[in-house]
Amino acid sequence: MKKFAIIFIITVALSGCSWWNKPQEKPAEIIVGEINIIPKPNLITRIGGQFVLNSQTKIIAKNDSEIKLATTLNEILTDYYAFTLEITDQSDVENSITLSILESDNGVISAEGYTLKIEPQYIQIKGTERGVFYGIQSLAQIIPIDASGEISIPAAEITDAPRFSYRGMHLDVARYFMPVEFVKKYIGLLAQYKYSYFHWHLTDDQGWRIEIKKYPRLTDIGAKRRETVVGKNYRPYIGDGIPVQGYYTQAQIREIAAFAKAKYITIIPEIDLPGHSSAALAAYPKYGCKDNYQYKVQTTWGGFPDVFCPTEQTFLFIEDILSEVIDLFPDSPLIHLGGDEVMTDHWKESPFVRGLKLRENLKTESEVQSWFIRRIESFINSRDRKIIGWDEILGEGVGPGATIMSWNGFDPGVQAARGKHNVIMTPSTFTYFDHPQGDTNFEPLGLGDRLTLEDVYKFDPVPPQLNADDSVYIIGAQGCVWTEFMKLPEDVEYMTFPRVLALAEVLWSKQQGKNFVDFSKRLYKEFPKLDKNNVNYRIPKPVGLRNQKFSISEKASVDLASPIPNGKIYYTLDGTNPNQMSNLYQNPFVLKIEPNKSVELKVTVVKSDNRKSPVFVARYSR
């Protein structure tokens, strides 16, 4: 997987085949020494010549922050190339990499921008501390993954800065607990592609995953689920009989928070309320509105009427929890309160809530929810933090400092931006990575409609109906990974990669000039690096595979190329699903198709480690 010189690129969407013809893209070539970076920088200027990196190269760093970043660069070189460079504070050393931290208000560099200049005698990365970190990530992508000994790096000058400040990815660990080492791996991969935020969904109906010292039953009871529904077998219910449990100790939380900080990733912790609270109420039922009610950690998905009752006792409970959460995440300016999909059945039946509505002049349960969120917001603000929530918290009004995540399409985000709220766009049609990536007959079980890599790449977080003054409130977007059907880390990786790279480019690079074919070429180069990181990414479909209709005079040619380095393509024409015992595609061939007939071609791509892609299907007809 590591050695290749001239290789084909991906030029079509990594999705199931369409029933219409698309213009055929010719596989281009990656030229040795070409600069391929994801996300694409704002400006790359080739200088000519190359810098030769070897064991004698030195890293120039003159203060503690620069030395910290030099250590980061050395960690990358050690992981990929098994050597470490000397760090020095000397100036004007040839065969050197200089790291220079600048102030962000110097009028030249933005808060996260950088310049990367590669000359034959030296490399220089300038920017803010965070910007230099991103420059290091770009440099790491330029270095060939299969290099050894002396490494030639093409000379160029790169000027770069992100389009959005909030470049986020989410991970739901409530449905299925994910180990500490995987969470750190996930954060590390996000940092490689210049993400800035990690939204950690820690609690839900199916599990409570964060240790709260004052309330140990939250994890003693709330972190344990007796079993899980099999697939979507709700009626009749079928359970798998397999217990699910796990939570992060406060020591582990601090470890992950420190790791994220070192990667320039800010964690946004989420404690979901007032709904999605079954696990918490199973542990402490007195904070619900129903007496003698059997709360439980849920084994199915969806919404439940188990909500916190808005009593003074409940608010003290929640404030205690949030106090510990705030202390565990000292660098998190935002605390996510969820606020989505609140079922208000128990509030409607509650004498206490009816009395509250009278006292506070609240007419509807929606107003009760807004009152509830504002009450918690006041507490969060008193701790010098701000709240963030799903778009339902807009409801009947929320404080001016609240940030809104717009997941129910674009409209709530438009409403929030016009109301001068910061907005993070998370429309499920573009950013929910639990949606299947292709033909559901051959993909893992997911929720929602198909969301291909190209769909993600087409996403623009700024809705066209916003004027210039309001559009500044769209501070970014986020990919969401809900794990109802992702039991293991490798399941998360399959559903997330490579779509996470497409979103990285959406959030960093300029909207003008975006090109999916060009992105696909650069993505091809990243697959060996994902292999190096043992990422279980989804292998895309072969280049050239598409539904085609031929005239009587045309040859029905099948011309394919592997979408990954050194991948092998196997195919069938008899309707069976292909495997490594099927026909090996080696050269273009011609199908025999009678008039008004068709032939179904099924293919799979196999990596050198024998991992297979899903089955892809194309129909060739006359």
XYZ file of C-alpha atoms in Angstrom:
622
model
C 0.000 0.000 0.000
C 2.897 2.349 0.612
C 4.708 2.559 -2.714
C 3.215 4.033 -5.841
C 4.261 6.520 -8.469
C 1.582 7.032 -11.103
C -1.868 6.283 -9.821
C -5.439 6.804 -10.863
C -7.697 9.189 -9.024
C -11.283 9.085 -7.962
C -13.391 11.133 -10.347
C -16.915 10.181 -9.531
C -19.018 10.269 -6.400
C -18.392 7.458 -3.939
C -22.031 6.444 -3.994
C -24.319 3.823 -5.407
C -24.797 3.858 -9.172
C -27.286 6.267 -10.710
C -29.820 5.314 -13.360
C -28.761 8.146 -15.620
C -25.589 8.662 -17.570
C -22.942 11.040 -16.309
C -20.106 12.440 -18.382
C -17.157 10.081 -18.117
C -14.196 11.580 -16.298
C -10.790 10.411 -17.440
C -8.607 9.173 -14.581
C -5.890 11.762 -14.039
C -2.465 11.105 -12.631
C -0.818 12.120 -9.415
C 2.608 13.426 -10.343
C 5.497 12.574 -8.039
C 6.283 15.741 -6.102
C 2.845 17.256 -6.570
C 1.455 19.182 -3.602
C -1.749 17.541 -2.386
C -3.263 18.879 0.836
C -6.683 18.375 2.448
C -8.245 20.789 3.188
C -7.061 22.699 0.135
C -5.009 25.805 1.030
C -6.033 29.256 -0.149
C -2.923 29.796 -2.248
C -0.077 27.546 -3.379
C 2.765 29.032 -5.427
C 5.400 26.673 -6.812
C 8.911 28.056 -6.506
C 10.999 25.427 -8.280
C 13.455 22.983 -6.825
C 13.016 20.964 -3.662
C 14.020 20.790 -0.040
C 15.773 17.591 1.029
C 14.742 16.456 4.486
C 17.205 14.106 6.176
C 18.523 13.159 9.587
C 20.781 16.244 9.610
C 17.850 18.659 9.260
C 17.306 20.826 12.344
C 14.142 22.426 13.720
C 14.649 26.038 14.827
C 12.437 26.977 17.777
C 13.286 29.786 20.198
C 10.630 29.820 22.913
C 8.529 27.351 24.844
C 5.550 27.527 22.478
C 7.721 27.005 19.410
C 9.550 24.132 21.120
C 6.181 22.539 21.911
C 5.258 22.746 18.232
C 8.677 21.407 17.233
C 7.946 18.405 19.428
C 4.644 17.967 17.586
C 6.507 17.920 14.265
C 8.981 15.391 15.631
C 6.138 13.160 16.795
C 4.790 13.099 13.231
C 8.230 12.316 11.789
C 8.727 9.563 14.357
C 5.343 7.980 13.705
C 5.617 8.048 9.919
C 9.343 7.896 9.205
C 10.996 6.624 12.408
C 13.419 9.492 12.912
C 13.595 12.606 15.095
C 15.230 15.944 14.312
C 17.391 18.042 16.600
C 15.686 21.156 17.994
C 17.895 24.269 18.188
C 17.495 27.989 18.942
C 20.222 28.997 16.466
C 19.296 31.244 13.558
C 20.165 31.083 9.857
C 20.912 27.367 9.835
C 20.754 25.767 6.414
C 18.849 22.513 6.047
C 16.427 23.649 8.711
C 12.747 24.021 9.499
C 11.988 27.276 11.325
C 8.832 27.677 13.385
C 7.906 31.300 14.034
C 4.927 32.305 16.169
C 3.483 35.726 15.347
C 0.820 37.831 17.012
C -2.580 37.458 15.336
C -3.182 41.211 15.256
C -0.166 42.056 13.100
C -2.433 42.771 10.126
C -0.856 40.003 8.048
C -1.832 36.730 9.643
C -5.293 35.732 10.879
C -5.978 34.040 14.211
C -5.606 30.599 12.625
C -3.689 31.454 9.456
C -0.153 30.488 8.499
C 2.421 30.735 5.758
C 4.519 27.742 4.795
C 7.561 28.521 2.664
C 9.627 25.642 1.325
C 12.939 26.687 -0.231
C 15.754 24.367 -1.343
C 17.817 25.426 1.717
C 15.134 25.758 4.380
C 11.481 25.517 5.389
C 9.758 28.271 7.353
C 6.320 28.142 8.976
C 4.908 31.398 10.331
C 1.624 32.112 12.053
C -0.103 32.256 15.383
C 0.621 29.297 17.630
C -2.473 27.546 16.298
C -1.613 28.626 12.762
C 1.863 27.121 12.981
C 0.283 23.871 14.156
C -1.894 23.866 11.027
C 1.151 24.654 8.895
C 2.839 21.586 10.360
C -0.167 19.473 9.352
C 0.117 20.781 5.787
C 3.835 20.039 5.687
C 3.178 16.514 6.938
C 0.763 15.936 4.065
C 3.320 17.084 1.491
C 5.921 14.571 2.675
C 5.458 11.290 0.739
C 4.179 8.558 3.036
C 6.502 5.950 1.491
C 9.608 8.097 1.855
C 12.745 6.903 3.619
C 16.280 8.197 4.021
C 16.505 11.564 2.279
C 13.034 12.916 1.538
C 12.504 15.385 -1.302
C 9.806 17.979 -0.669
C 8.730 20.230 -3.574
C 9.575 23.906 -3.077
C 6.516 26.134 -2.759
C 4.965 28.950 -0.786
C 1.563 28.400 0.845
C -0.606 31.141 2.313
C -3.591 29.795 4.163
C -6.371 30.532 6.652
C -9.757 28.928 7.384
C -13.115 30.068 6.082
C -14.876 29.282 9.390
C -13.685 29.387 12.988
C -15.947 26.520 14.106
C -14.904 23.357 12.265
C -16.458 20.586 14.272
C -17.010 16.863 14.524
C -19.294 15.139 16.982
C -19.219 11.698 18.577
C -22.076 10.020 20.413
C -20.689 7.727 23.100
C -23.994 7.408 24.973
C -25.507 4.809 22.652
C -22.296 2.774 22.543
C -19.359 3.527 24.826
C -16.086 4.143 22.963
C -12.732 3.429 24.673
C -10.443 6.234 25.783
C -7.739 5.350 23.265
C -10.212 5.507 20.410
C -11.542 8.901 21.498
C -7.958 10.189 21.498
C -7.313 8.610 18.092
C -10.468 10.249 16.743
C -9.417 13.663 18.076
C -5.925 13.200 16.665
C -7.307 12.454 13.214
C -9.539 15.531 13.367
C -6.494 17.651 14.168
C -4.677 16.334 11.095
C -7.384 17.836 8.917
C -7.533 21.142 10.819
C -10.772 20.669 12.736
C -11.051 22.989 15.706
C -13.877 21.509 17.835
C -14.893 18.102 19.142
C -18.517 17.867 20.327
C -18.686 15.030 22.857
C -22.220 13.671 23.334
C -21.852 12.121 26.795
C -25.404 11.413 27.970
C -28.663 10.178 26.492
C -31.554 7.827 27.159
C -29.373 4.769 26.518
C -26.408 5.625 28.707
C -24.687 8.112 31.018
C -20.947 8.130 30.291
C -19.322 10.738 32.564
C -18.422 10.251 36.220
C -20.059 12.773 38.537
C -18.566 12.461 42.006
C -21.575 13.877 43.871
C -24.014 11.503 42.172
C -22.358 8.066 41.751
C -25.601 6.338 40.776
C -25.450 8.171 37.428
C -22.725 5.747 36.405
C -23.520 2.862 38.768
C -26.970 2.584 37.172
C -27.171 5.037 34.286
C -24.067 3.730 32.511
C -25.459 0.193 32.196
C -27.955 -1.016 29.609
C -29.243 -4.580 29.918
C -29.389 -5.103 26.136
C -30.089 -3.365 22.833
C -32.836 -3.742 20.261
C -31.745 -5.821 17.278
C -31.650 -3.582 14.223
C -35.003 -1.835 13.903
C -37.060 -4.625 15.488
C -39.316 -2.489 17.674
C -42.672 -4.242 17.099
C -42.387 -6.970 18.028
C -39.398 -6.012 20.097
C -36.336 -8.222 19.730
C -33.377 -7.619 22.047
C -29.843 -8.914 21.571
C -29.365 -9.961 25.217
C -25.922 -8.290 25.334
C -25.321 -5.801 28.187
C -23.711 -2.475 27.285
C -21.851 -0.440 29.850
C -18.957 1.926 30.338
C -18.162 5.466 31.416
C -15.223 7.846 31.598
C -13.716 8.499 35.005
C -12.883 12.086 35.806
C -9.198 11.227 35.485
C -9.844 9.897 31.978
C -11.881 12.980 31.092
C -8.979 15.192 32.119
C -6.558 13.024 30.148
C -8.651 13.355 26.983
C -9.174 17.094 27.533
C -5.416 17.621 27.878
C -4.782 15.535 24.757
C -7.296 17.597 22.779
C -5.743 20.856 23.974
C -2.339 19.679 22.759
C -3.944 19.067 19.357
C -5.586 22.526 19.340
C -9.020 20.936 19.541
C -11.617 22.477 21.866
C -14.030 19.964 23.414
C -17.705 20.891 23.712
C -19.230 18.526 26.317
C -22.936 17.778 26.058
C -25.231 16.932 28.961
C -28.608 16.377 27.295
C -31.624 17.947 29.016
C -34.480 18.323 29.787
C -35.278 15.371 27.494
C -33.139 12.381 26.498
C -32.749 11.878 30.247
C -33.917 8.304 30.814
C -30.514 7.084 32.027
C -30.204 9.928 34.545
C -33.753 9.410 35.826
C -33.228 5.645 36.095
C -30.486 6.529 38.589
C -32.352 9.373 40.328
C -36.095 9.050 39.644
C -37.031 11.782 42.139
C -35.990 14.391 39.571
C -38.699 13.295 37.157
C -42.321 14.423 37.201
C -43.904 10.983 37.655
C -44.322 9.289 41.018
C -44.124 5.497 41.183
C -42.902 5.410 37.595
C -40.379 2.814 36.432
C -37.626 4.794 34.731
C -35.028 2.684 32.947
C -31.961 2.962 30.758
C -33.577 2.580 27.352
C -32.788 -0.325 25.020
C -34.404 1.170 21.915
C -33.894 4.413 19.996
C -36.049 7.474 19.471
C -37.783 9.811 21.905
C -39.155 9.086 25.368
C -41.365 11.100 27.759
C -38.758 10.825 30.516
C -37.926 14.484 31.206
C -36.516 16.384 34.145
C -39.194 18.036 36.251
C -38.512 21.794 36.598
C -38.436 21.865 40.405
C -35.908 23.699 42.564
C -34.620 20.298 43.676
C -34.008 19.312 40.048
C -32.192 22.556 39.240
C -29.839 22.037 42.179
C -29.154 18.510 40.894
C -28.416 19.765 37.382
C -26.291 22.657 38.627
C -24.208 20.249 40.708
C -23.626 18.090 37.632
C -22.765 21.043 35.410
C -20.377 22.428 38.032
C -18.330 19.230 37.864
C -18.521 19.213 34.055
C -17.284 22.801 33.851
C -14.363 21.981 36.138
C -13.444 18.971 33.989
C -13.359 21.043 30.794
C -11.579 24.276 31.780
C -10.893 25.238 28.143
C -14.452 24.773 26.883
C -16.199 28.141 26.425
C -19.506 26.446 25.543
C -21.525 23.845 27.423
C -23.988 21.926 25.252
C -27.401 21.405 26.866
C -29.026 19.357 24.110
C -32.625 20.562 24.281
C -33.794 18.497 21.322
C -36.774 16.180 20.847
C -38.325 16.962 24.227
C -41.529 14.970 24.762
C -43.706 16.885 27.212
C -46.292 14.223 28.129
C -45.173 14.056 31.750
C -45.196 17.844 32.033
C -48.764 17.968 30.764
C -49.812 15.478 33.434
C -47.849 17.109 36.264
C -49.668 19.179 38.920
C -46.344 20.858 39.696
C -45.866 21.982 36.081
C -49.441 23.251 35.923
C -48.736 25.349 38.999
C -45.442 26.562 37.517
C -47.235 27.706 34.369
C -49.633 29.773 36.460
C -46.879 31.307 38.599
C -44.620 32.162 35.653
C -47.400 33.024 33.187
C -46.389 30.198 30.831
C -49.093 29.134 28.421
C -47.608 26.054 26.737
C -45.130 23.270 27.436
C -42.892 24.854 24.794
C -42.747 27.937 26.969
C -41.936 25.721 29.952
C -38.997 24.302 28.013
C -37.714 27.769 27.098
C -38.084 28.850 30.736
C -36.179 25.712 31.780
C -33.309 26.366 29.340
C -33.066 30.044 30.301
C -32.850 29.036 33.961
C -29.930 26.707 33.220
C -28.386 29.304 30.922
C -28.331 31.805 33.751
C -26.356 29.362 35.868
C -23.926 28.563 33.036
C -23.372 32.271 32.429
C -22.638 32.750 36.132
C -19.721 30.355 35.635
C -18.358 32.446 32.741
C -19.505 29.992 30.117
C -22.161 30.170 27.428
C -24.682 27.609 26.314
C -25.080 25.868 23.006
C -27.995 23.664 22.038
C -29.859 22.039 19.188
C -32.206 24.330 17.292
C -35.243 23.375 19.401
C -33.932 25.622 22.181
C -34.954 28.621 20.060
C -38.521 27.721 21.056
C -40.180 30.667 22.730
C -36.930 32.513 23.155
C -33.426 31.932 24.473
C -30.745 34.243 25.847
C -28.805 36.387 23.368
C -25.534 34.611 24.128
C -26.786 31.150 23.177
C -25.271 29.390 20.163
C -27.616 27.346 17.990
C -26.876 24.080 16.202
C -29.283 23.889 13.273
C -29.970 20.210 12.557
C -33.586 20.436 11.330
C -32.483 21.779 7.965
C -31.274 25.323 7.296
C -34.365 27.297 8.331
C -33.780 27.291 12.114
C -30.230 28.463 11.486
C -31.497 31.273 9.286
C -33.956 32.296 12.021
C -31.214 32.195 14.652
C -28.738 34.186 12.542
C -31.351 36.863 11.893
C -31.852 36.954 15.656
C -28.103 37.613 16.060
C -27.264 34.204 17.523
C -24.069 32.436 16.527
C -25.052 29.436 14.417
C -23.357 26.128 13.681
C -24.933 24.418 10.710
C -25.569 20.694 11.188
C -28.396 19.908 8.719
C -28.932 16.149 8.784
C -29.115 15.980 4.987
C -25.447 17.029 4.712
C -23.721 16.372 8.029
C -25.214 13.275 9.665
C -22.665 10.532 9.154
C -24.977 7.850 10.511
C -26.723 8.049 7.130
C -25.718 5.264 4.705
C -23.073 6.105 2.125
C -24.432 4.007 -0.725
C -26.811 1.205 -1.686
C -28.401 0.076 1.568
C -28.378 -3.525 0.309
C -24.611 -3.500 0.752
C -24.023 -0.921 3.482
C -24.162 -1.182 7.289
C -27.477 -0.351 8.894
C -27.973 3.396 9.215
C -30.586 6.088 9.701
C -31.909 8.542 7.157
C -31.361 8.888 3.438
C -28.181 8.189 1.525
C -25.412 10.741 2.074
C -22.501 10.309 -0.311
C -19.041 11.784 -0.139
C -19.917 14.122 -2.999
C -23.088 15.231 -1.195
C -20.975 16.263 1.797
C -18.517 18.074 -0.449
C -21.327 20.105 -2.059
C -22.499 21.412 1.319
C -22.297 25.179 1.890
C -23.018 26.170 5.505
C -24.108 29.705 4.574
C -27.697 29.728 3.247
C -28.142 32.028 0.226
C -31.184 33.738 1.772
C -29.029 35.379 4.439
C -27.748 38.873 3.722
C -24.141 39.836 4.388
C -24.861 41.265 7.844
C -26.641 38.126 9.046
C -24.369 35.584 7.372
C -21.498 36.540 9.701
C -23.394 34.710 12.459
C -22.832 31.392 10.647
C -19.587 30.567 12.423
C -19.180 27.103 10.943
C -20.618 23.628 10.718
C -20.213 20.174 12.202
C -20.426 16.542 11.194
C -22.502 14.394 13.564
C -21.852 10.733 14.352
C -24.824 9.138 16.113
C -23.926 5.598 17.104
C -27.217 3.720 17.334
C -25.818 1.176 14.857
C -22.097 1.647 15.516
C -21.053 -0.727 18.263
C -17.296 -0.588 17.742
C -14.631 2.007 16.913
C -14.124 0.453 13.469
C -17.833 0.995 12.775
C -17.424 4.693 13.588
C -14.391 4.931 11.322
C -16.213 3.276 8.420
C -19.114 5.709 8.642
C -16.918 8.761 9.231
C -14.022 8.325 6.802
C -13.574 9.598 4.144
C -16.642 11.848 4.519
C -14.903 13.693 7.353
C -12.207 14.823 4.889
C -14.809 16.259 2.524
C -16.352 18.243 5.371
C -12.910 19.437 6.473
C -12.482 21.072 3.066
C -15.981 22.564 3.181
C -15.143 24.254 6.484
C -11.599 25.398 5.768
C -11.277 26.182 2.071
C -12.777 28.971 0.018
C -16.142 28.191 -1.520
C -15.126 29.497 -4.921
C -13.013 27.107 -6.936
C -14.118 23.972 -5.101
C -13.949 20.968 -7.394
C -14.878 17.423 -6.442
C -12.610 15.820 -9.045
C -9.636 17.778 -7.729
C -10.585 16.880 -4.157
C -10.838 13.220 -5.143
C -7.329 13.278 -6.550
C -5.970 14.631 -3.284
C -8.099 12.161 -1.330
C -6.462 9.291 -3.224
C -3.133 10.387 -1.790
C -4.537 10.350 1.744
C -5.634 6.707 1.742
C -2.101 5.375 2.466
C -1.879 7.771 5.419
C -5.225 6.545 6.716
C -3.856 3.020 6.324
C -0.808 4.058 8.342
C -3.181 5.221 11.079
C -5.149 1.943 10.910
C -8.357 3.737 9.957
C -11.170 1.485 8.786
C -12.331 3.905 6.077
C -14.984 3.009 3.524
C -13.296 1.918 0.303
C -14.881 3.856 -2.560
C -16.204 2.465 -5.820
C -13.956 2.066 -8.871
C -13.338 5.027 -11.115
C -15.450 4.684 -14.260
C -18.156 2.478 -12.759
C -21.512 3.945 -13.773
C -24.745 3.004 -15.476
C -24.391 3.329 -19.226
C -26.634 2.923 -22.236
C -24.986 2.166 -25.580
C -26.273 2.598 -29.087
C -26.305 -0.389 -31.456
C -23.071 0.773 -33.086
C -21.161 1.406 -29.845
C -18.912 -1.066 -28.067
C -20.149 -1.743 -24.545
C -16.788 -1.133 -22.929
C -16.042 -1.534 -19.247
C -13.091 0.670 -18.304
C -12.344 0.828 -14.570
C -9.565 1.968 -12.269
C -8.921 1.276 -8.615
C -9.989 4.128 -6.295
C -7.201 3.281 -3.819
C -3.484 2.598 -4.304
C -2.834 -1.026 -5.288
C -6.467 -2.010 -4.899
C -7.736 -5.007 -6.849
C -11.146 -5.057 -8.518
C -13.181 -8.266 -8.643
C -16.399 -8.534 -10.619
C -19.305 -10.775 -11.567
C -21.826 -10.724 -14.404
C -24.131 -13.487 -13.193
C -25.909 -11.611 -10.405
C -23.843 -13.065 -7.564
C -21.927 -10.852 -5.183
C -18.213 -10.726 -6.024
C -15.358 -11.779 -3.789
C -11.691 -12.712 -4.203
C -12.681 -15.916 -6.016
C -14.517 -13.927 -8.701
C -13.135 -12.493 -11.935
C -10.128 -10.218 -11.413
C -10.391 -7.036 -13.447
C -7.095 -6.381 -15.211
C -7.848 -4.568 -18.462
C -10.828 -2.923 -20.159
C -13.203 -5.397 -21.787
C -16.293 -5.370 -23.997
C -19.675 -6.754 -22.918
C -21.973 -8.615 -25.274
C -25.364 -6.933 -24.932
C -28.313 -7.708 -27.182
C -30.623 -4.869 -28.324
C -33.126 -3.844 -25.623
C -31.227 -5.939 -23.093
C -28.935 -5.110 -20.192
C -26.101 -6.625 -18.207
C -25.586 -6.086 -14.473
C -21.992 -5.655 -13.385
C -21.193 -6.120 -9.689
C -17.769 -5.195 -8.373
C -15.845 -5.014 -5.132
C -12.466 -3.451 -4.407
C -9.983 -5.317 -2.218
C -7.063 -3.696 -0.410
C -3.669 -5.340 -0.049
C -4.607 -6.347 3.514
C -7.680 -8.177 2.104
C -10.195 -5.657 3.424
C -13.076 -5.295 0.962
C -15.273 -2.459 -0.162
C -19.045 -2.847 -0.265
C -20.497 -4.275 -3.454
C -21.135 -1.685 -6.164
C -23.576 -2.286 -9.012
C -23.807 -0.788 -12.509
C -26.153 -1.624 -15.360
C -24.968 -1.576 -18.965
C -27.751 -1.608 -21.542
C -28.711 -1.085 -25.170
